[in-house]
Tab-separated table of C-alpha atoms in Angstrom:
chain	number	residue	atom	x	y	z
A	75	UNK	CA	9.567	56.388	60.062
A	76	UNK	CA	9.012	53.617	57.314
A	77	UNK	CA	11.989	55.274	55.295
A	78	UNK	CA	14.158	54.893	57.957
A	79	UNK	CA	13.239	50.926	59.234
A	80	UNK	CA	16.338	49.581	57.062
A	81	UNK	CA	18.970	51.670	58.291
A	82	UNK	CA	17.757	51.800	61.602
A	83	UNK	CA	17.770	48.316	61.816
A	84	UNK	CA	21.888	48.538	60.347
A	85	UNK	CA	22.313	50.769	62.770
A	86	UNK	CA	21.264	48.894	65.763
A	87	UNK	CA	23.390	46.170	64.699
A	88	UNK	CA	26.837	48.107	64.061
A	89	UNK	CA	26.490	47.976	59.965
A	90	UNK	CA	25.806	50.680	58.720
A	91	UNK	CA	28.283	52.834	57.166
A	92	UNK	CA	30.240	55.619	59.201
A	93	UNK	CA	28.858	58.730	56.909
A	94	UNK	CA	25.495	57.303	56.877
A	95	UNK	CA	25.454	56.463	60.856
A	96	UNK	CA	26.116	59.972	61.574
A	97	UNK	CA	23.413	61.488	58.845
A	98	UNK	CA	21.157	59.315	61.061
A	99	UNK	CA	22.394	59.644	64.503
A	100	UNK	CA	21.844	63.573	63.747
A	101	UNK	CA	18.338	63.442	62.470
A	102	UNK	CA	17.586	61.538	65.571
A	103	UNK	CA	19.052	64.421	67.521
A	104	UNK	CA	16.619	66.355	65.474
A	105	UNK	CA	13.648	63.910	65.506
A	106	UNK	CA	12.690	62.591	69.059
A	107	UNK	CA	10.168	60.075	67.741
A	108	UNK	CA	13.027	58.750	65.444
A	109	UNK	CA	15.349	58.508	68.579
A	110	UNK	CA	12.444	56.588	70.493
A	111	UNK	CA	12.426	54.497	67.508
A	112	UNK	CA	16.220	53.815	67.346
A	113	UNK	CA	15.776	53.242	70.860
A	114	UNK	CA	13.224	50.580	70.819
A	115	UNK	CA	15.185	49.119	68.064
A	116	UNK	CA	18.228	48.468	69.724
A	117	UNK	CA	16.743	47.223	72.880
A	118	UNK	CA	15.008	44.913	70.971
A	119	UNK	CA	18.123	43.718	69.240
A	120	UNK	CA	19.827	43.523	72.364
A	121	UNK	CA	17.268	41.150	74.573
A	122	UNK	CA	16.770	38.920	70.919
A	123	UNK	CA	20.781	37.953	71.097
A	124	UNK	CA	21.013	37.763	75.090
A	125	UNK	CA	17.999	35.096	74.841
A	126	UNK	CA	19.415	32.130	75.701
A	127	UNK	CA	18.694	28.858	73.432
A	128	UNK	CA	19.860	25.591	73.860
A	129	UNK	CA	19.684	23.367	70.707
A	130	UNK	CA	19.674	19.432	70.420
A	131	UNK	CA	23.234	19.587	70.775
A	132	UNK	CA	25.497	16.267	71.013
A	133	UNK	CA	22.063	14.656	71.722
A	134	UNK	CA	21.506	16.071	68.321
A	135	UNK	CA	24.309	15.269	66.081
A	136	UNK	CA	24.126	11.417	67.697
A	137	UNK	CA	20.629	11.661	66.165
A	138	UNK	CA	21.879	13.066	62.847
A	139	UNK	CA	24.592	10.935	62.048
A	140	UNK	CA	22.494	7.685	63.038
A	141	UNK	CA	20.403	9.121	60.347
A	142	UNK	CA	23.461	9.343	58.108
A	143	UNK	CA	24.069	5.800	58.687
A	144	UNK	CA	20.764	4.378	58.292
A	145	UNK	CA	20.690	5.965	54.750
A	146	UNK	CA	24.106	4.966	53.870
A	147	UNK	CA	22.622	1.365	54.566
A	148	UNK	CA	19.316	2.117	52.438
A	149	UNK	CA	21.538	3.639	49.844
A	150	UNK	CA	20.551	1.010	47.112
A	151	UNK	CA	23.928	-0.779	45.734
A	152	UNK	CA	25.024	0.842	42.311
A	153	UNK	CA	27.140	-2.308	40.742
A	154	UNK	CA	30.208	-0.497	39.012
A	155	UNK	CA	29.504	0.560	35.927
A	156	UNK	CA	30.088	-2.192	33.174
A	157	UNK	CA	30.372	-0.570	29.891
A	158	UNK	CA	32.316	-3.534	27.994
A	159	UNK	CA	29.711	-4.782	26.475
A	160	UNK	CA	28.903	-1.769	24.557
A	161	UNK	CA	31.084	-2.035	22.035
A	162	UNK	CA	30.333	-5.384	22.079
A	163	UNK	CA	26.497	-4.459	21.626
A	164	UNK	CA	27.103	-2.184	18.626
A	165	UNK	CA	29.185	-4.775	16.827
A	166	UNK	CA	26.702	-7.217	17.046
A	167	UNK	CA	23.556	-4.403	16.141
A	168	UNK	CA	25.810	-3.857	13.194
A	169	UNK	CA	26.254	-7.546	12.069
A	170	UNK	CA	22.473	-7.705	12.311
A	171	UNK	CA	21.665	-5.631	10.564
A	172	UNK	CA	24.520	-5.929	7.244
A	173	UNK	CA	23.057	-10.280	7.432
A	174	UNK	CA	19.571	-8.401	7.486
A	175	UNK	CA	20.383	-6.472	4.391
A	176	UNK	CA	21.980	-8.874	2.163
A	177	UNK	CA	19.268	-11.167	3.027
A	178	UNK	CA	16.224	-8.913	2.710
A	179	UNK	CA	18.171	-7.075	-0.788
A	180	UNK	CA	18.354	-8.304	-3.935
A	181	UNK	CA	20.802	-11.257	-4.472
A	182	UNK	CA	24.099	-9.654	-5.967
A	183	UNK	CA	25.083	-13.089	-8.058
A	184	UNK	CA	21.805	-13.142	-9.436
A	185	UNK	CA	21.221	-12.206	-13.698
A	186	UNK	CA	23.831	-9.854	-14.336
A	187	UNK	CA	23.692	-7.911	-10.793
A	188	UNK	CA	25.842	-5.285	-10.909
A	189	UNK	CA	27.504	-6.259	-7.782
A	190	UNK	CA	30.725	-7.686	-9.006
A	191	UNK	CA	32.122	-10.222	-6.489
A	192	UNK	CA	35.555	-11.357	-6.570
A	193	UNK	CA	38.199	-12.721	-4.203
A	194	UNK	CA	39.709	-9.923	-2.257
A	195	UNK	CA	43.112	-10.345	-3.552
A	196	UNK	CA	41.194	-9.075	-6.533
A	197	UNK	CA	41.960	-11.809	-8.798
A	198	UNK	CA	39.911	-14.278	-10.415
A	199	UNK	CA	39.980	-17.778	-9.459
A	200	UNK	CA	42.257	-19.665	-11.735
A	201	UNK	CA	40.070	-22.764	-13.515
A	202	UNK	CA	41.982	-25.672	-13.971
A	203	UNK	CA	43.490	-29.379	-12.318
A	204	UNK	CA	44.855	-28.748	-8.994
A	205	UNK	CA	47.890	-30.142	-8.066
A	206	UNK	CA	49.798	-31.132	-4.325
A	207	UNK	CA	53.432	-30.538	-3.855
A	208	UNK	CA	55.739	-30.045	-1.094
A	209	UNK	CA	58.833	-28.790	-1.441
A	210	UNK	CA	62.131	-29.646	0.597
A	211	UNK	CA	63.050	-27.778	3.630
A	212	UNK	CA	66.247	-26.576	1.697
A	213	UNK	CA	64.463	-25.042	-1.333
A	214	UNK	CA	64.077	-21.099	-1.093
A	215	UNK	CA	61.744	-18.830	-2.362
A	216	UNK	CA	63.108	-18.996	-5.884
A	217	UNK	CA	63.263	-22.545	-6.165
A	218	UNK	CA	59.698	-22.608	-5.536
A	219	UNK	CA	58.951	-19.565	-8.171
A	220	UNK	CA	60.937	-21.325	-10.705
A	221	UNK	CA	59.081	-24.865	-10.070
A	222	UNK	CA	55.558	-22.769	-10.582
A	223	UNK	CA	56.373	-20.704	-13.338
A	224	UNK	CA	57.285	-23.723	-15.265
A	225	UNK	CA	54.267	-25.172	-15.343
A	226	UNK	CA	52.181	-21.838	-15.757
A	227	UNK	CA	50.286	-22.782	-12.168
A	228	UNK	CA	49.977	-19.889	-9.969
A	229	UNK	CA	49.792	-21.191	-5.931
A	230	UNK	CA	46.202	-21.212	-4.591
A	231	UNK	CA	47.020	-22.488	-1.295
A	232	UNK	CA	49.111	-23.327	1.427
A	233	UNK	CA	51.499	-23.875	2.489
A	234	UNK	CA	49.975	-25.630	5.041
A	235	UNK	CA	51.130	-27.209	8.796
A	236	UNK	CA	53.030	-30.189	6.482
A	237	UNK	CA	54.230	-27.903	4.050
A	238	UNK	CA	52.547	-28.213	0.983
A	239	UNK	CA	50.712	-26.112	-1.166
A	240	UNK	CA	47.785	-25.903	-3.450
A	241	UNK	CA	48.734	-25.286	-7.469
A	242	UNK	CA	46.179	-24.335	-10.239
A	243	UNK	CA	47.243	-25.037	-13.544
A	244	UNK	CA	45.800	-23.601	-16.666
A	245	UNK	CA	43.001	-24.924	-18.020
A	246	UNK	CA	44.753	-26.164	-21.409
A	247	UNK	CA	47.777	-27.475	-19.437
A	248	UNK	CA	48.375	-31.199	-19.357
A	249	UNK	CA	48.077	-32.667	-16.125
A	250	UNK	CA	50.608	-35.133	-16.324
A	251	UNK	CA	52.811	-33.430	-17.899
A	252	UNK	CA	53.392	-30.850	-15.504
A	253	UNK	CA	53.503	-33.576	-12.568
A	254	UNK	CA	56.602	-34.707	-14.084
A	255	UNK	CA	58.126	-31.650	-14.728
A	256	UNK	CA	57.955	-30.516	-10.851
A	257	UNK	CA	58.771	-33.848	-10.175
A	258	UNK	CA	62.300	-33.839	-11.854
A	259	UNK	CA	63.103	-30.407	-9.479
A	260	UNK	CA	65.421	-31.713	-7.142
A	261	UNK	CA	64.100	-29.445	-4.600
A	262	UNK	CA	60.690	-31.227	-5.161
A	263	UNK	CA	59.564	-33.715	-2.357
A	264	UNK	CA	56.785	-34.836	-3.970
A	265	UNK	CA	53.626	-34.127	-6.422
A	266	UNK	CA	50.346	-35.693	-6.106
A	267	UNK	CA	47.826	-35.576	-8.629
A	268	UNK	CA	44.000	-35.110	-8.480
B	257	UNK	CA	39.919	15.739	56.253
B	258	UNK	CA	41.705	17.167	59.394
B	259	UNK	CA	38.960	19.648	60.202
B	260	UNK	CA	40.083	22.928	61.881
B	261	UNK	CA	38.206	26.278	63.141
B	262	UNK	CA	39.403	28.114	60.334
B	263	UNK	CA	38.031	25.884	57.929
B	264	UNK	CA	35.518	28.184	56.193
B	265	UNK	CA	32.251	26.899	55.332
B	266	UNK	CA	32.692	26.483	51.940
B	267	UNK	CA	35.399	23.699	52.930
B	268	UNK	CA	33.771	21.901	54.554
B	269	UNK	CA	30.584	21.635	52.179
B	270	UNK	CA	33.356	20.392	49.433
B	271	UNK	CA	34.659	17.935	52.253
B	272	UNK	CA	31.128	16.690	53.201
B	273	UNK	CA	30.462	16.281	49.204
B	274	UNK	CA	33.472	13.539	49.480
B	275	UNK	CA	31.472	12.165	52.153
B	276	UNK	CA	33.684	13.661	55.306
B	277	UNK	CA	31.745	12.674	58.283
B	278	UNK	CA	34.156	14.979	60.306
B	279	UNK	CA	33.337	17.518	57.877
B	280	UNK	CA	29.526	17.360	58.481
B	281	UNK	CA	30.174	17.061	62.823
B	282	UNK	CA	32.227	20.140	62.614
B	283	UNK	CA	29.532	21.991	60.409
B	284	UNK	CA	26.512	20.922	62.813
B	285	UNK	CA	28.452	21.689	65.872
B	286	UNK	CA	29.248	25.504	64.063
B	287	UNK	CA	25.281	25.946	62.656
B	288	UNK	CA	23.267	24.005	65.400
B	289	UNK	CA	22.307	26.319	67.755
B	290	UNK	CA	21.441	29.383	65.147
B	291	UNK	CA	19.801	26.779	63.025
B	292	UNK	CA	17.596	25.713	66.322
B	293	UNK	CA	16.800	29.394	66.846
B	294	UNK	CA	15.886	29.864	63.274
B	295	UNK	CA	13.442	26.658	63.229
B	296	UNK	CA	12.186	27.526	66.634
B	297	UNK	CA	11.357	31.088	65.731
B	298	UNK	CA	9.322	29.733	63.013
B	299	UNK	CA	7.638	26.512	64.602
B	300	UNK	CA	7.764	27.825	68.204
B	301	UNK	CA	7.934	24.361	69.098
B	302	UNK	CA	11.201	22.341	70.571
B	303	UNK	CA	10.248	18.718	69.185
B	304	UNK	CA	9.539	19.630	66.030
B	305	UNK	CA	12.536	22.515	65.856
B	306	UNK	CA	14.842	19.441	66.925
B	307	UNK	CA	13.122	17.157	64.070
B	308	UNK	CA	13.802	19.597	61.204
B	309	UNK	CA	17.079	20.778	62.268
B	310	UNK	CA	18.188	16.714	61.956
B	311	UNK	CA	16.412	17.052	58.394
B	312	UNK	CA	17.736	20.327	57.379
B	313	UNK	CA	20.700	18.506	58.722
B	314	UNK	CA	20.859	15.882	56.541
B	315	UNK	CA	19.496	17.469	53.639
B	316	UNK	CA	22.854	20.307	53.692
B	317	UNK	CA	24.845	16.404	53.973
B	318	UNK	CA	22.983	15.228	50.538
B	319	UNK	CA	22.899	18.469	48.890
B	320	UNK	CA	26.738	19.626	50.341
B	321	UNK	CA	28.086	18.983	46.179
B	322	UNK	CA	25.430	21.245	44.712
B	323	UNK	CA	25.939	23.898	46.437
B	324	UNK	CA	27.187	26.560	43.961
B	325	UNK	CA	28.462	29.376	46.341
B	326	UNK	CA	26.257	32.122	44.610
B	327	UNK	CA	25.265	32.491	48.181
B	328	UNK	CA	26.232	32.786	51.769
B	329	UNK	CA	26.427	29.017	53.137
B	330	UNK	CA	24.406	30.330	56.002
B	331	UNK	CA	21.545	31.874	53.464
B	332	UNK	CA	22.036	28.799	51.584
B	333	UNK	CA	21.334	26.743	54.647
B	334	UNK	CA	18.127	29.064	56.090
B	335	UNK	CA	16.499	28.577	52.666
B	336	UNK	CA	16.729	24.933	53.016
B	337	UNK	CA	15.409	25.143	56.869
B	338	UNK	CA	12.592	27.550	55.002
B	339	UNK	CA	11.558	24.869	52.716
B	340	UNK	CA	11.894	22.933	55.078
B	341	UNK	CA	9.567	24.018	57.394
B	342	UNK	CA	6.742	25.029	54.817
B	343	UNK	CA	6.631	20.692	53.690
B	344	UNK	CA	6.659	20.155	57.744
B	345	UNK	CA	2.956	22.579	57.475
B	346	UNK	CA	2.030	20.616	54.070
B	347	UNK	CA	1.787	17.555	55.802
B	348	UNK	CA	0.538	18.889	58.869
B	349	UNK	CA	-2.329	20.715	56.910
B	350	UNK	CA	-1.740	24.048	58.393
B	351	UNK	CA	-1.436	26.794	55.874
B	352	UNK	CA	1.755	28.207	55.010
B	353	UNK	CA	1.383	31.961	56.257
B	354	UNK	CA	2.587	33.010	52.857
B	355	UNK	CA	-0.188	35.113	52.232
B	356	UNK	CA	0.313	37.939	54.864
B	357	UNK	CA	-1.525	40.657	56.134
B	358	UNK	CA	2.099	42.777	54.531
B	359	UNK	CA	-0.415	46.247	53.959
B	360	UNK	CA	-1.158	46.301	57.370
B	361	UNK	CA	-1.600	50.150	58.386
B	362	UNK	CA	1.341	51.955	58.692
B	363	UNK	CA	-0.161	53.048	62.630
B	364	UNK	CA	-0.416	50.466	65.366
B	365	UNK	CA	-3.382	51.802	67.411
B	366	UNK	CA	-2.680	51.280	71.269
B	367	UNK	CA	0.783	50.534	70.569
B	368	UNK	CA	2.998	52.940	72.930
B	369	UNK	CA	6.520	53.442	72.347
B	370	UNK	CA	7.945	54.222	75.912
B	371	UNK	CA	6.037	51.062	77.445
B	372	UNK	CA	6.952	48.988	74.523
B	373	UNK	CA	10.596	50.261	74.994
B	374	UNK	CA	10.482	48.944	78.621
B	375	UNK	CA	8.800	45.531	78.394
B	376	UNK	CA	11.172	44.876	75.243
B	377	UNK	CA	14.463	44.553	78.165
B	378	UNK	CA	12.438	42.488	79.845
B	379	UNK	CA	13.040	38.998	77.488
B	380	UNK	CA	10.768	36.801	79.331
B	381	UNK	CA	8.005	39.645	78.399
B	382	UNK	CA	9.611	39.401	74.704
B	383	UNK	CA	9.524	35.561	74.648
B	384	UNK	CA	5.656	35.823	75.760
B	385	UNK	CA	5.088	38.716	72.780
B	386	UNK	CA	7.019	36.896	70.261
B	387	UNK	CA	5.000	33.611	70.064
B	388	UNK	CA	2.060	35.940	69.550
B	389	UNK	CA	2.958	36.968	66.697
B	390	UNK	CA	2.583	35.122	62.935
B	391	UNK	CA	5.474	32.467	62.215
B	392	UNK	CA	6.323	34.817	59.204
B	393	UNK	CA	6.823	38.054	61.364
B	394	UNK	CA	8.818	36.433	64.173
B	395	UNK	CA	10.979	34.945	61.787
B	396	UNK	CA	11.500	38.254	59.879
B	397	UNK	CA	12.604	39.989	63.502
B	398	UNK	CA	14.628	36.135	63.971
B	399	UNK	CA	16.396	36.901	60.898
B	400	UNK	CA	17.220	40.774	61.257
B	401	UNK	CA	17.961	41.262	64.814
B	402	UNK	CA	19.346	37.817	66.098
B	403	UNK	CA	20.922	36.680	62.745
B	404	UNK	CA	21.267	40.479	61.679
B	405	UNK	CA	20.602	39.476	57.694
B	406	UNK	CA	19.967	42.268	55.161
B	407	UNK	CA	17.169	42.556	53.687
B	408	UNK	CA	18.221	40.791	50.297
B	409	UNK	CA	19.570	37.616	52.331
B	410	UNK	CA	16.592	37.487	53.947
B	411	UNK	CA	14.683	38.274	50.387
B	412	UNK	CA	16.791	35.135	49.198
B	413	UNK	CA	15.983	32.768	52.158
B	414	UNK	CA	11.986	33.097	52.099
B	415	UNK	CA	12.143	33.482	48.315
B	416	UNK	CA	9.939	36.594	48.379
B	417	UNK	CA	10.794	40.078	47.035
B	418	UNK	CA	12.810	42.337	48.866
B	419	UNK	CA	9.849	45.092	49.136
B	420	UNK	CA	7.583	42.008	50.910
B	421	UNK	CA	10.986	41.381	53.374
B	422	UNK	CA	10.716	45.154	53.918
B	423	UNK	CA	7.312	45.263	54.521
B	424	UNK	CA	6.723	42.236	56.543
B	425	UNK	CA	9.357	43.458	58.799
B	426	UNK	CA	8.343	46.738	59.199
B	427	UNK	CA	4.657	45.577	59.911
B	428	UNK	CA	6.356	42.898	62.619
B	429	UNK	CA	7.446	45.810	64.618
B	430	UNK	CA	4.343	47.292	64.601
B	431	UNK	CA	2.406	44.065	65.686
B	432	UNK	CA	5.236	43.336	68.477
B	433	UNK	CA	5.326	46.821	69.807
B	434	UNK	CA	1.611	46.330	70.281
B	435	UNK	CA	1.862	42.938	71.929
B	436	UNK	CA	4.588	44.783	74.531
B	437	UNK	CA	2.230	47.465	75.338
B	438	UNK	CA	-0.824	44.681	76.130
B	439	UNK	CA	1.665	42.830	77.936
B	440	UNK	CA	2.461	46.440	80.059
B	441	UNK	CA	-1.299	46.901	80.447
B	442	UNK	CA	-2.421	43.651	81.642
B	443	UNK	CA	-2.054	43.020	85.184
């Protein structure tokens, strides 16, 4: 009878398949005690669905979403997600720690270190007397490259909010001599020595 | 969500996951009453049937987005109201009726077919027999003849192996066909 407890309990419930329903429905033609069985089976099936049962109902979902409220309201507060200062973080974690390096590391300008600083134009710093002109608002760009080149200067600043700029003669050059030279360029404002 | 009769289960579990109140009213109102059976076959008690069905309730509502439709919705739903139940006897301190007399013999002595055949029509005489019996075997006979589960949902609900679901139920029969035929003795 054990075999059969699956597939009679299909069969008392309409599922089981047509060619297997009527392999069984003949072997309880055959069997009595497996008929009795079937029997039982489908009575008990029967008086299990016709019992009636009345849930919680509307009583029930009132209580449910009260619930849903109440935990809505406990729900703690997740403050949108602010992920701007990440970046932010990193940079500074990575300024850290290059300041921590240089400072902890061997001092590059320090007896021949082979770190080899230099401007990052990537040429040296001309030595020399530093001059002041300003040029007038008419003189172009060649004006101003002829006025330089004359006195071998190269421009180390400027210009700057007034107009004027920073020159660096060569170390050899005379001084005065070159303020007069720029000085007799018409488009030459004025020169002011150190 | 407009929520409609047709909406299948599975819609509505994505809806509630949005947080669709309508969503989760139109899923109690469609699994309340089975869920009630299922709870009371197991607790054969209306309070606490009516307490868990709110939790299993609200736990479907929480869980609704991980639900990953390798399942029924329905066997989905009885596992949680299985788990459910089991914490509910945790904190209770009753035992769990996992470990079950399954190797019962395969005879039930004093069991008689023909008057267990008539007292099972008569379903106040059921109801009585029923609650005698172990949480575990009325809710095996809950799950195949009122929710008419195969085996393997059922396997996949209590988390046991399909023999054991076999078994158990097959062992439930005996002990209820026994309880009829006490009930057809006694006066």
């Amino acid at each position: 009878m054990k075999d059969f407890d699956e597939q009679l309990n299909l069969w008392a419930s309409g599922r089981l398949p047509e060619a297997e329903r009527r392999a069984l429905e003949q072997k309880m033609e055959e069997d009595p005690a497996l008929a009795r069985e079937a029997a039982f089976v489908k009575a008990l099936k029967c008086s299990m669905q016709s019992e009636p049962t009345t849930g919680p109902g509307e009583f029930g979902l009132a209580r449910l979403q009260k619930s849903l409220r109440e935990e809505q309201e406990e729900a703690p507060v997740v403050l949108p997600r602010k992920s701007f200062w990440k970046p932010v973080a990193i940079a500074a974690s990575v300024i850290v720690a290059v300041q921590a390096a240089m400072l902890i590391g061997p001092a590059p300008w320090e007896n021949g270190s082979a770190v080899d600083m230099r401007p990052a134009s990537g040429e040296a710093i001309v030595e020399g007397p530093r001059l002041q002109i300003a040029f007038a608002p008419t003189a172009t760009m060649s004006d101003i490259q002829t006025a330089v080149l004359s006195v071998n200067g190269s421009i180390v600043a400027g210009p700057s909010a007034l107009g004027v700029f920073r020159l660096a003669l060569s170390g050899e050059a005379s001084t005065e001599a070159a303020v007069q030279t720029l000085r007799d360029y018409d488009f030459v404002d004025e020169v002011i020595a150190p | 969500m407009a929520v409609s009769e047709q909406d299948t289960d599975e819609r509505l579990l994505l809806a509630m996951s949005g947080g669709d109140m309508e969503a989760m009213t139109a899923f109690y109102r469609r699994h309340e009453t089975r869920l009630y059976r299922y709870l009371l076959s197991k607790l054969n008690d209306s309070f606490a049937a009516a307490d868990l069905l709110n939790e299993v309730m609200l736990e479907v509502w929480r869980s609704a987005a991980r639900f990953a439709g390798r399942s029924k919705v329905t066997t989905w739903m009885f596992g949680i109201a299985h788990n459910k139940v089991l914490s509910f006897w945790r904190k209770q301190g009753q035992r769990e009726f996992t470990e079950l007399d399954d190797n019962l013999p395969d005879d039930a002595p004093g069991a008689d077919l023909e008057q267990a055949l008539s007292a099972v029509k008569d379903a106040e005489v059921l109801r009585a027999c029923m609650q005698a019996l172990s949480p575990p075997h009325r809710e095996v006979l809950h799950l195949v003849f009122f929710e008419e589960l195969d085996y393997a949902e059922i396997s996949s609900i209590l988390k046991v192996p399909e023999g054991t679901v076999k078994s158990r139920v097959y062992h439930a029969k005996i002990l209820l066909k026994k309880q009829l035929t006490n009930a057809m003795r006694s006066p």
